[in-house]
Coordinates of C-alpha atoms and ligand atoms in Angstrom, one line a residue:
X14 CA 0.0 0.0 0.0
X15 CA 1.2 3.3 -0.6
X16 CA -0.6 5.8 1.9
X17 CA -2.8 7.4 -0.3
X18 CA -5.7 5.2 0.3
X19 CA -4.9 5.3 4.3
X20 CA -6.3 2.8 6.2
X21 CA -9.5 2.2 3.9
X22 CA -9.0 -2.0 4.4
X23 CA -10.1 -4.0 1.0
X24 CA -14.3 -4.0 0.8
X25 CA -16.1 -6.6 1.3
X26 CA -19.8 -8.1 1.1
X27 CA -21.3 -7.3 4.5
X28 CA -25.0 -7.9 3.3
X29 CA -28.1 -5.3 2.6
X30 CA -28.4 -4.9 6.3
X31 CA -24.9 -3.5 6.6
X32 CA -24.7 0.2 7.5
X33 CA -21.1 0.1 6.9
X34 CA -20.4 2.6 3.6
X35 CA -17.2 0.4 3.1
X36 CA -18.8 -2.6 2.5
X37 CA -20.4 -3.7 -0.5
X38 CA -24.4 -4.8 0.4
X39 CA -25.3 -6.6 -3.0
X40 CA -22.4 -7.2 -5.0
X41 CA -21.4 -11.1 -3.0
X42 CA -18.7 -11.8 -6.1
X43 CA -19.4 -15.5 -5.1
X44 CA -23.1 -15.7 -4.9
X45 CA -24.5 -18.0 -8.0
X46 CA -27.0 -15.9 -10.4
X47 CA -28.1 -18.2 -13.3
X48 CA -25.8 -20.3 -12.9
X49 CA -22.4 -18.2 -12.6
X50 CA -20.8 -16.3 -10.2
X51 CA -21.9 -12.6 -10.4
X52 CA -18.4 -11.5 -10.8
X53 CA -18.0 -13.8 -13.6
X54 CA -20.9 -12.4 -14.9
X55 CA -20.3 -9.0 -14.4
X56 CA -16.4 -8.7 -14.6
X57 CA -16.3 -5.2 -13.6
X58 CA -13.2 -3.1 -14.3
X59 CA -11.8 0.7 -12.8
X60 CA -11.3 2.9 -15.9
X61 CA -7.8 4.1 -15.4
X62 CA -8.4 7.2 -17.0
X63 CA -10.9 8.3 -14.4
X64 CA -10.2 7.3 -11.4
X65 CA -5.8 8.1 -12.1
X66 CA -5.4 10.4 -14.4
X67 CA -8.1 12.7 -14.3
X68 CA -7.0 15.6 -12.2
X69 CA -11.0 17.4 -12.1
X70 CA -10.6 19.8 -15.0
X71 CA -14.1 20.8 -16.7
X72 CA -14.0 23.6 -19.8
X73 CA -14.6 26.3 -16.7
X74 CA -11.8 25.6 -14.4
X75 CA -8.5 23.8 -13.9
X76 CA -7.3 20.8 -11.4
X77 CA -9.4 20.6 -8.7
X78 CA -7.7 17.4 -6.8
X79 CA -4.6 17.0 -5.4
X80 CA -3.3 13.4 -5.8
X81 CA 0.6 12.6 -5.1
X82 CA 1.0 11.0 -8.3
X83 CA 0.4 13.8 -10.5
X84 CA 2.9 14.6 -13.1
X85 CA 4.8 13.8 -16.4
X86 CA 7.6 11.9 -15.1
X87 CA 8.3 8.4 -15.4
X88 CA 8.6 8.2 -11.6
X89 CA 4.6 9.8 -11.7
X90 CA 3.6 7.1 -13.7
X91 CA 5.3 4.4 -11.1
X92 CA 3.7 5.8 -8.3
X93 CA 0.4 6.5 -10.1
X94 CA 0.3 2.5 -10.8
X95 CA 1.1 1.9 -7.3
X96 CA -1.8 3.8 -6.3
X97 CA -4.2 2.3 -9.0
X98 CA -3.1 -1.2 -7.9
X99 CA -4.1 -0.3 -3.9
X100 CA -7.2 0.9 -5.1
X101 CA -7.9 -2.4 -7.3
X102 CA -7.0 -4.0 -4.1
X103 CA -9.6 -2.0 -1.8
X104 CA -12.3 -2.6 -4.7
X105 CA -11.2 -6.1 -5.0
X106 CA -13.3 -6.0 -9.0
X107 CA -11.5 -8.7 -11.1
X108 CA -10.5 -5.9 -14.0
X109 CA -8.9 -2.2 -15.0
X110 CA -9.1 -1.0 -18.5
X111 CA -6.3 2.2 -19.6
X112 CA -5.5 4.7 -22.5
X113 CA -1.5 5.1 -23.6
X114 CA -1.7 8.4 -22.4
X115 CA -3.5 7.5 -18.7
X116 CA -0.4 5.4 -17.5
X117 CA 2.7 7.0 -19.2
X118 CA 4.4 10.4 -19.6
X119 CA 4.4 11.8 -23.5
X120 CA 8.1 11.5 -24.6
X121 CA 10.1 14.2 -26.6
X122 CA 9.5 11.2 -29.5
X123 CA 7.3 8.6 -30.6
X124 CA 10.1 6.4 -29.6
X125 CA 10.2 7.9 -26.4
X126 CA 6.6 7.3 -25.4
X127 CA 6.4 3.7 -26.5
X128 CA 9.6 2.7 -24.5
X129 CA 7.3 4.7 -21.6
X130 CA 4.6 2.6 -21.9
X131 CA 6.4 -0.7 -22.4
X132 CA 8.1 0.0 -18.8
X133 CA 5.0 0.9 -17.0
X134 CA 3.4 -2.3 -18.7
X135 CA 6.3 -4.2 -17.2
X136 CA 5.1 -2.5 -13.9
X137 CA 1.6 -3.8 -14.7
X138 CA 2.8 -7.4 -15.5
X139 CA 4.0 -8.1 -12.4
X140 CA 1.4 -6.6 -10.6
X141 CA -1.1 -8.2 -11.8
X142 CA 0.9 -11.7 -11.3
X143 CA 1.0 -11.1 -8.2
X144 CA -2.4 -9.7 -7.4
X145 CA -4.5 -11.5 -10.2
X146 CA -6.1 -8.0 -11.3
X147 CA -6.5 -8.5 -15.0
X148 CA -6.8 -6.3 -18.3
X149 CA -10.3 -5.8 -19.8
X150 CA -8.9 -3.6 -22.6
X151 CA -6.5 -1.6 -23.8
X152 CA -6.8 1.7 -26.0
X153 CA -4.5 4.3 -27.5
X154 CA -5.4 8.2 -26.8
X155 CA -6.1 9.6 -29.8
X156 CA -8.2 12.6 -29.2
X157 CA -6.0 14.5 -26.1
X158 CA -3.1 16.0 -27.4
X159 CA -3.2 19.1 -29.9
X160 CA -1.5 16.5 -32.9
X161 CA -5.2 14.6 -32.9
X162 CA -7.2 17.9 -33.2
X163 CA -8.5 17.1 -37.1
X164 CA -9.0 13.2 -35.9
X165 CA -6.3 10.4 -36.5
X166 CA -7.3 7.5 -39.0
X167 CA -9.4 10.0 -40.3
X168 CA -7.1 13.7 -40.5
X169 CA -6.5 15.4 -43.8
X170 CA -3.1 14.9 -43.2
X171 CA -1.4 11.5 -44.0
X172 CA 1.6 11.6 -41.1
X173 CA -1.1 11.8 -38.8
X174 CA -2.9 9.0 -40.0
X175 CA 0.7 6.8 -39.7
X176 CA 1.2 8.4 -36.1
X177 CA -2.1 7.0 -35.5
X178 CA -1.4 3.7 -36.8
X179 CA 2.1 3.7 -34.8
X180 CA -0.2 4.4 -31.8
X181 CA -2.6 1.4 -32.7
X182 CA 0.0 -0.9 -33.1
X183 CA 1.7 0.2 -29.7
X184 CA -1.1 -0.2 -27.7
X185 CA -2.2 -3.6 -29.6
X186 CA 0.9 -4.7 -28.3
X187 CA 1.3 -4.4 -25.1
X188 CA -2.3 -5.3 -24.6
X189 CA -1.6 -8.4 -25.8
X190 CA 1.5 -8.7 -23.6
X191 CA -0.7 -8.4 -20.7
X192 CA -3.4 -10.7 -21.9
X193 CA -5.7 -7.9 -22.6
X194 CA -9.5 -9.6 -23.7
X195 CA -10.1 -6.8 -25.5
X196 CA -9.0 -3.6 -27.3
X197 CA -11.3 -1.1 -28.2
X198 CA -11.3 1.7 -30.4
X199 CA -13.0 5.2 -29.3
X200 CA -12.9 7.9 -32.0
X201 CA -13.8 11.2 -30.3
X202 CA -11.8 13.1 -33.0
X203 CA -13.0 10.9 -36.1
X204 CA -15.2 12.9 -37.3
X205 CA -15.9 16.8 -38.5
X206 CA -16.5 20.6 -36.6
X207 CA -17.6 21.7 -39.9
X208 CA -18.4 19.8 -43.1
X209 CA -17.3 23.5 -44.4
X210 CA -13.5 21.6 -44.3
X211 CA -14.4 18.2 -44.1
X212 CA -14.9 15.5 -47.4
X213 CA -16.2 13.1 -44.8
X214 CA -16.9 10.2 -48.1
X215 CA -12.9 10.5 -48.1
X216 CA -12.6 10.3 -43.9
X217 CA -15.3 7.4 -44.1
X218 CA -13.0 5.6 -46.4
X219 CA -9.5 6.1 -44.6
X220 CA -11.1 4.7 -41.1
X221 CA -12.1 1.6 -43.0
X222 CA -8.7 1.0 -44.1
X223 CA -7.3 1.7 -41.1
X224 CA -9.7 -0.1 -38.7
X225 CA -8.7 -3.4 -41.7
X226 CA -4.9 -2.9 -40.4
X227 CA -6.4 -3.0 -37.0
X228 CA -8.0 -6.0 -37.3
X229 CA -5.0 -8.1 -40.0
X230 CA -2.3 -6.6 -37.2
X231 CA -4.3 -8.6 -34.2
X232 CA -4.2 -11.7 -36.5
X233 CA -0.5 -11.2 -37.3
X234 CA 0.0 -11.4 -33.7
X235 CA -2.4 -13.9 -32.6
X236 CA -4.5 -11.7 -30.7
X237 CA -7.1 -13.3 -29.0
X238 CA -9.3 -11.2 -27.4
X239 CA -12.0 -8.8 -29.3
X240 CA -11.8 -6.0 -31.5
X241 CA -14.2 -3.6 -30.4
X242 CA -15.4 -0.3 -31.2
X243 CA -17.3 2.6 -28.9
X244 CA -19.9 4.6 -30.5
X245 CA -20.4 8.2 -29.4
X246 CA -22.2 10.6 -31.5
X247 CA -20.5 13.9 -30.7
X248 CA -18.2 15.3 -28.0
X249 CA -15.6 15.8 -28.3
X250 CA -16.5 16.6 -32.3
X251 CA -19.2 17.9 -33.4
X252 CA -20.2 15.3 -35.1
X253 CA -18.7 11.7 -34.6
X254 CA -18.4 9.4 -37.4
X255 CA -19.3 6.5 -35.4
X256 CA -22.8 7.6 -34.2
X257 CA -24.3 5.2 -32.5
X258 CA -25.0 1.2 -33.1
X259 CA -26.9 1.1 -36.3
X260 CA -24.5 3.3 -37.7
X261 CA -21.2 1.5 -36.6
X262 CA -22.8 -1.5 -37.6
X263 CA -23.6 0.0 -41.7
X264 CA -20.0 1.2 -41.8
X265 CA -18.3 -2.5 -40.5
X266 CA -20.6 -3.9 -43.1
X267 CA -19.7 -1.9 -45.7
X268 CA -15.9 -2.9 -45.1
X269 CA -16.7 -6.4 -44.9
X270 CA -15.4 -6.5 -40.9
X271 CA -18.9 -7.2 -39.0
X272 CA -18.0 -10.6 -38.0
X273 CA -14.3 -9.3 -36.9
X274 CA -15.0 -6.1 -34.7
X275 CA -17.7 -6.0 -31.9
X276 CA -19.0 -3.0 -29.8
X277 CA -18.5 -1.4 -26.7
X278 CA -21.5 -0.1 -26.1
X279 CA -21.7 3.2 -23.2
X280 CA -24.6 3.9 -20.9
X281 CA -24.2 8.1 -21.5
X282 CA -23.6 7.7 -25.3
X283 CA -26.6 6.2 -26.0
X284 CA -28.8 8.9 -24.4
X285 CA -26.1 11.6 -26.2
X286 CA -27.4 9.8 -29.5
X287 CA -30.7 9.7 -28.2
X288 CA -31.3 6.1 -27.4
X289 CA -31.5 4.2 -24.2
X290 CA -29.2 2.3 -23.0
X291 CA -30.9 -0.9 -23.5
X292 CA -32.1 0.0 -26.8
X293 CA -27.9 0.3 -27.9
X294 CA -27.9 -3.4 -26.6
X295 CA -30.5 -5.0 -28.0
X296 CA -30.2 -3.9 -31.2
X297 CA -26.2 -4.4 -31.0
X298 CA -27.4 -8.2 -29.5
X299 CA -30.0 -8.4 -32.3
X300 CA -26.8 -8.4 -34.7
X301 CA -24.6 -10.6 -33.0
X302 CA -22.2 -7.1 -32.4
X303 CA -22.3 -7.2 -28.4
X304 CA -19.1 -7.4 -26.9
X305 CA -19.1 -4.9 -23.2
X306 CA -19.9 -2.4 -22.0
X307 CA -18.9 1.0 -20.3
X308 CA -21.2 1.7 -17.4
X309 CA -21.6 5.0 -16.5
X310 CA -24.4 7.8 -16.2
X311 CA -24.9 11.2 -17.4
X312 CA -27.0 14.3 -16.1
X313 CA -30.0 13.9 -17.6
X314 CA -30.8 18.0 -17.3
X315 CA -26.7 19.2 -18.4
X316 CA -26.7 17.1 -22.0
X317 CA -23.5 16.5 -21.6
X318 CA -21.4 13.3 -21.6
X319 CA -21.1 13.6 -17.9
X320 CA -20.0 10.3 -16.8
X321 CA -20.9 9.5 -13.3
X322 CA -20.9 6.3 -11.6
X323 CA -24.2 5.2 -11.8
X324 CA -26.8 5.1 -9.6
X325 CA -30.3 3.9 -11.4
X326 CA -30.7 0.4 -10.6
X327 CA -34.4 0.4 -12.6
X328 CA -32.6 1.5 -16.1
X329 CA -29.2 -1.2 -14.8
X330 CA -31.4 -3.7 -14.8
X331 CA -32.8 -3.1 -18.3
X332 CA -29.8 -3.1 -19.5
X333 CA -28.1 -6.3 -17.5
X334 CA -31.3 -8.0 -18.8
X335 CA -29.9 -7.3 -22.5
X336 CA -26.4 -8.6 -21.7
X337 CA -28.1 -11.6 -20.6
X338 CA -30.9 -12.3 -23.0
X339 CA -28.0 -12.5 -25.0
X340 CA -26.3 -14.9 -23.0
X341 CA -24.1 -12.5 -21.7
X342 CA -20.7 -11.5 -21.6
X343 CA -17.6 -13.8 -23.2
X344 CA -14.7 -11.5 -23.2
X345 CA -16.7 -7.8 -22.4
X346 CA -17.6 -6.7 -19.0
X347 CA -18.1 -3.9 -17.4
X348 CA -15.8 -1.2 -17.5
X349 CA -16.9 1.9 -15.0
X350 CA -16.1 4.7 -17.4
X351 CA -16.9 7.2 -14.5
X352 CA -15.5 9.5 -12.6
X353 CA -16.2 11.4 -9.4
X354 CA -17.3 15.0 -9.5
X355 CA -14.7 17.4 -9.5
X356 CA -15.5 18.8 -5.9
X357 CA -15.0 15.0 -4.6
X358 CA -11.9 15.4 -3.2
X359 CA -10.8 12.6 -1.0
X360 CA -9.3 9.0 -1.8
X361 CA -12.8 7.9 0.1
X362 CA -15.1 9.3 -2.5
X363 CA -13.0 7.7 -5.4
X364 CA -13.6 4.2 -3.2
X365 CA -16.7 4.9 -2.2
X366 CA -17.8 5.9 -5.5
X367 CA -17.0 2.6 -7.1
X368 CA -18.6 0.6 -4.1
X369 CA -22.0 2.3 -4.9
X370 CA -22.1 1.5 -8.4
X371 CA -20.8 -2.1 -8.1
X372 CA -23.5 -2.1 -5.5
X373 CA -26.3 -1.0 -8.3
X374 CA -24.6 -3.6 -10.9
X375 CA -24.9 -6.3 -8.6
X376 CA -28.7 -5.2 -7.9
X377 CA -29.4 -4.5 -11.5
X378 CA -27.6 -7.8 -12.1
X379 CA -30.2 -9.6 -10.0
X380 CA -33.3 -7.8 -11.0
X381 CA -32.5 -8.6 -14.0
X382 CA -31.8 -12.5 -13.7
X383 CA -34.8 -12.4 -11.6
X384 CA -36.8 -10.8 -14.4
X385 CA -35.3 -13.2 -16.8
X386 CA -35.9 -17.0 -14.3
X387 CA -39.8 -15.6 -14.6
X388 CA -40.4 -15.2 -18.0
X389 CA -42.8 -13.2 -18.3
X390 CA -41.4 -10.4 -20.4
X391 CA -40.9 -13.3 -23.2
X392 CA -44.1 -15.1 -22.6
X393 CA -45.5 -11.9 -23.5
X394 CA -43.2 -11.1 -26.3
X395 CA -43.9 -14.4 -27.8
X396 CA -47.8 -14.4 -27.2
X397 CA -47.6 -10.8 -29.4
X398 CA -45.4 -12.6 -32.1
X399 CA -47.5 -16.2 -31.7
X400 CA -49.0 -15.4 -35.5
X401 CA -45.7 -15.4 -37.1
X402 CA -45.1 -18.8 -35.5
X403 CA -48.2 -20.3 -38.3
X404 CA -46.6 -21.8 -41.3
X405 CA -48.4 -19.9 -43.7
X406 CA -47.0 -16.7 -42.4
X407 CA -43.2 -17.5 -42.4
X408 CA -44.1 -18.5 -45.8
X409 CA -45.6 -15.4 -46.6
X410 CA -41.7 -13.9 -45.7
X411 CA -40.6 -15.8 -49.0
X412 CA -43.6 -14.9 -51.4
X413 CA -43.4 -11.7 -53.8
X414 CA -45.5 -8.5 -53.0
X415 CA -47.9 -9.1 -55.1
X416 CA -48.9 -12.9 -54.0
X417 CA -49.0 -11.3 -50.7
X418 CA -51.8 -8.5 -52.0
X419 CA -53.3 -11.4 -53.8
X420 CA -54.1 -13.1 -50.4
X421 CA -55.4 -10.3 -48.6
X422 CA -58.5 -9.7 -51.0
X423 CA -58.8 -13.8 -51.7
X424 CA -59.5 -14.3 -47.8
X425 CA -61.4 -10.7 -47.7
X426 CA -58.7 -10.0 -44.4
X427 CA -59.4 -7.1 -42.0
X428 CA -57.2 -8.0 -38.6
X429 CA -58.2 -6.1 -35.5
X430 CA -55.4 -4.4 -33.6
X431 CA -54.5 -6.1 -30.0
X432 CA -53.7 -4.1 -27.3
X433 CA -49.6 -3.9 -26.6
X434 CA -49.9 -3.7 -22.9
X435 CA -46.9 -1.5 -22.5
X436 CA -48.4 -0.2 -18.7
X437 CA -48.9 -4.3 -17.8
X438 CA -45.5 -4.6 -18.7
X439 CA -44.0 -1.7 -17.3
X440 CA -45.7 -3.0 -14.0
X441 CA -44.2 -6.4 -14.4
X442 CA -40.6 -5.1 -14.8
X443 CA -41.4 -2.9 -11.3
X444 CA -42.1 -5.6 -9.1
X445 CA -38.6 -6.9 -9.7
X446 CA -36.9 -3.6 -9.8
Ligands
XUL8 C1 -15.2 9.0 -24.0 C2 -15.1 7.6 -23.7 C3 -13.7 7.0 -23.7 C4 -13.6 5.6 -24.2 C5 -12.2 5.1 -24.4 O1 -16.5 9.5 -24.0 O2 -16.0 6.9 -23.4 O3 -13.2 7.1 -22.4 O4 -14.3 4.7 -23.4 O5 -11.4 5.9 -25.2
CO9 CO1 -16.3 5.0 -22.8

């Protein structure tokens, strides 16, 4: 331990009854839901970024926290691992997930800052040998520093776009070296301020032949884990190329990589592309594209990307019973891509945030298994559908228009609208909620 989390002692399940803030009530890591152990099903991970690097800037005001780590030395960067790894040890979640630029100091040279981050990955290695904390993904920063302003894959300016790929390749790398499950790609600068500048049919293009490195690199290397990328529709540009699921999925289709790349799908940029949460998942589940998710919460009245831990266990448990409709997680989880609010000062609200929201996974987690061992959302759902199950009507999915119109008028048809029941349901879902 290093001091900066004092004497806060690891967390631990102490049941709903406990009134002890350092404990966790719900999330039991060992108790069976389904048929797995909830941290199995859940695999939660701290977002480096947040929790470490993040100093409590917003566009109004500078640092706000005062953590002994700050800096952009290489001796920073050891003591800011040796901090993250107490706090993974306090949390005791199975998972931590980081950017390039969250664990290592920018060198004077590209050269520079990979050696950086191969020696703080070398810290990591043996850290997490020794404490079995593992890597949920790994990503490369391309949207921070002033070189990423017109995107990467996608700049106007070809060096860029090889920086980019040097980045990529860096990252891919030492995510592999530390058994990473996934690697994910967030582009918060792919994308335009003003179509005034921008020939966005040539950006399009340029991402899709760089994402195709992406994806022949992690086979070169025997890469196991997923490719994934993170839909956002704006912030930090105006307007970001990879809007939301439906989109992400017609522009990996039209590259021919939809069975190579998955998504990770976030809570606050589904509402930012105005969708729910658990509309994002069950249309990237519908697809086959689901691979994890980043958990978080924005303010509903600010419309920004806030990112706060969350605290809504009836819209968790929506989405949990997404993940597990769809069988849930193989190599995603649940990343907390959330940070404290800038006037949360103390190492305790950086632990205490993360035992609250594991606390609403783990509830949402069990609502939603709870919701799903009933049945009675899909006894519904398959009462409404029943017709379809009639031979004549998946048969009817293979006939020309005009065979179709044909039938109508030969059986003089006139079908009588059913009631959809949505206030029955929504009733249902509360007494498990
Ligand atoms: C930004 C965001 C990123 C990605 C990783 O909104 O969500 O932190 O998750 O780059
Ligand atoms: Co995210």
């Amino acid at each position: 331990m290093t001091g900066y989390f004092k004497d806060i002692a690891p967390i631990r399940y102490a049941g709903p009854d406990s009134d002890d803030e350092f404990a966790y009530r719900h999330y039991d890591p060992d108790e069976v839901v389904m048929g797995k152990r909830m941290e199995d099903h859940l695999r939660l991970a701290v977002a480096y970024w947040h929790s470490l690097a993040y100093e409590g800037a917003d566009p109004f005001g500078g640092r706000t926290y005062d953590r002994p780590w700050y800096g952009d030395t290489m001796e920073a960067a050891r003591a800011k691992a040796d901090a993250a790894f107490d706090l993974f040890a306090i949390l005791g979640q199975p998972f931590f997930c980081f950017h390039d630029a969250d664990v290592r100091p920018e060198g004077a040279t590209f050269a520079e800052s990979r050696r950086n981050l191969d020696a703080i990955c070398d810290i990591f290695a043996a850290k997490m040998e020794q404490t079995g904390t593992k890597l949920l993904w790994g990503t490369a920063n391309m949207f921070s520093h002033r070189r990423w302003m017109a995107g990467a894959a996608t700049n106007p300016d070809p060096e860029i776009f090889a920086y980019a790929a040097a980045c990529v390749k860096a990252c891919m790398d030492v995510t592999h070296r530390l058994d990473g499950q996934n690697y994910v790609l967030w582009g918060g600068r792919e994308g335009y301020e003003t179509l005034l500048n921008t020939d966005l049919g040539r950006e399009a293009e340029q991402a899709g032949r760089f994402l195709t490195k992406v994806v022949e690199y992690k086979h070169k290397i025997g890469f196991k884990g997923a490719i994934l990328i993170e839909p956002k529709p704006q912030e930090p540009a105006k307007h970001q190329y990879d809007f939301d699921v439906a989109t992400v999925y017609g522009f990996l289709k039209r590259f021919g990589l939809e069975n190579e790349v998955k998504l990770n799908i976030e809570q606050g940029h589904a509402i930012l592309a105005g969708h729910s949460f658990e509309h994002e998942l069950a249309l990237a589940a519908s697809l086959d594209m689901l691979g994890s998710i980043d958990m978080n919460r924005n303010d509903y009245q600010s419309g920004w990307d806030t990112d706060q831990f969350p605290n809504n266990v009836p819209e968790t448990a929506l989405a949990y019973y997404e993940v597990l409709r769809a069988g849930g997680f193989t190599t995603g989880g649940t990343n907390f891509d959330a940070r404290v609010r800038r006037q949360s000062l103390d190492p305790e609200d950086l632990v205490l945030a993360h035992v609250g929201a594991i606390d609403v996974c783990a509830r949402g987690l069990k609502a939603a298994a709870a919701m799903l061992e009933d049945g009675g959302l899909e006894r519904m759902r398959a009462l409404r559908y029943a017709g379809w199950d009639r031979p004549e009507a998946q048969a009817m999915l293979d006939q020309p228009l005009d065979r179709i119109a044909a039938r109508v008028e030969e059986r003089d048809l006139d079908p009588q609208p059913v009631s959809g029941g949505q206030e029955r349901l929504e009733n249902w879902v509360n007494r498990f909620v």
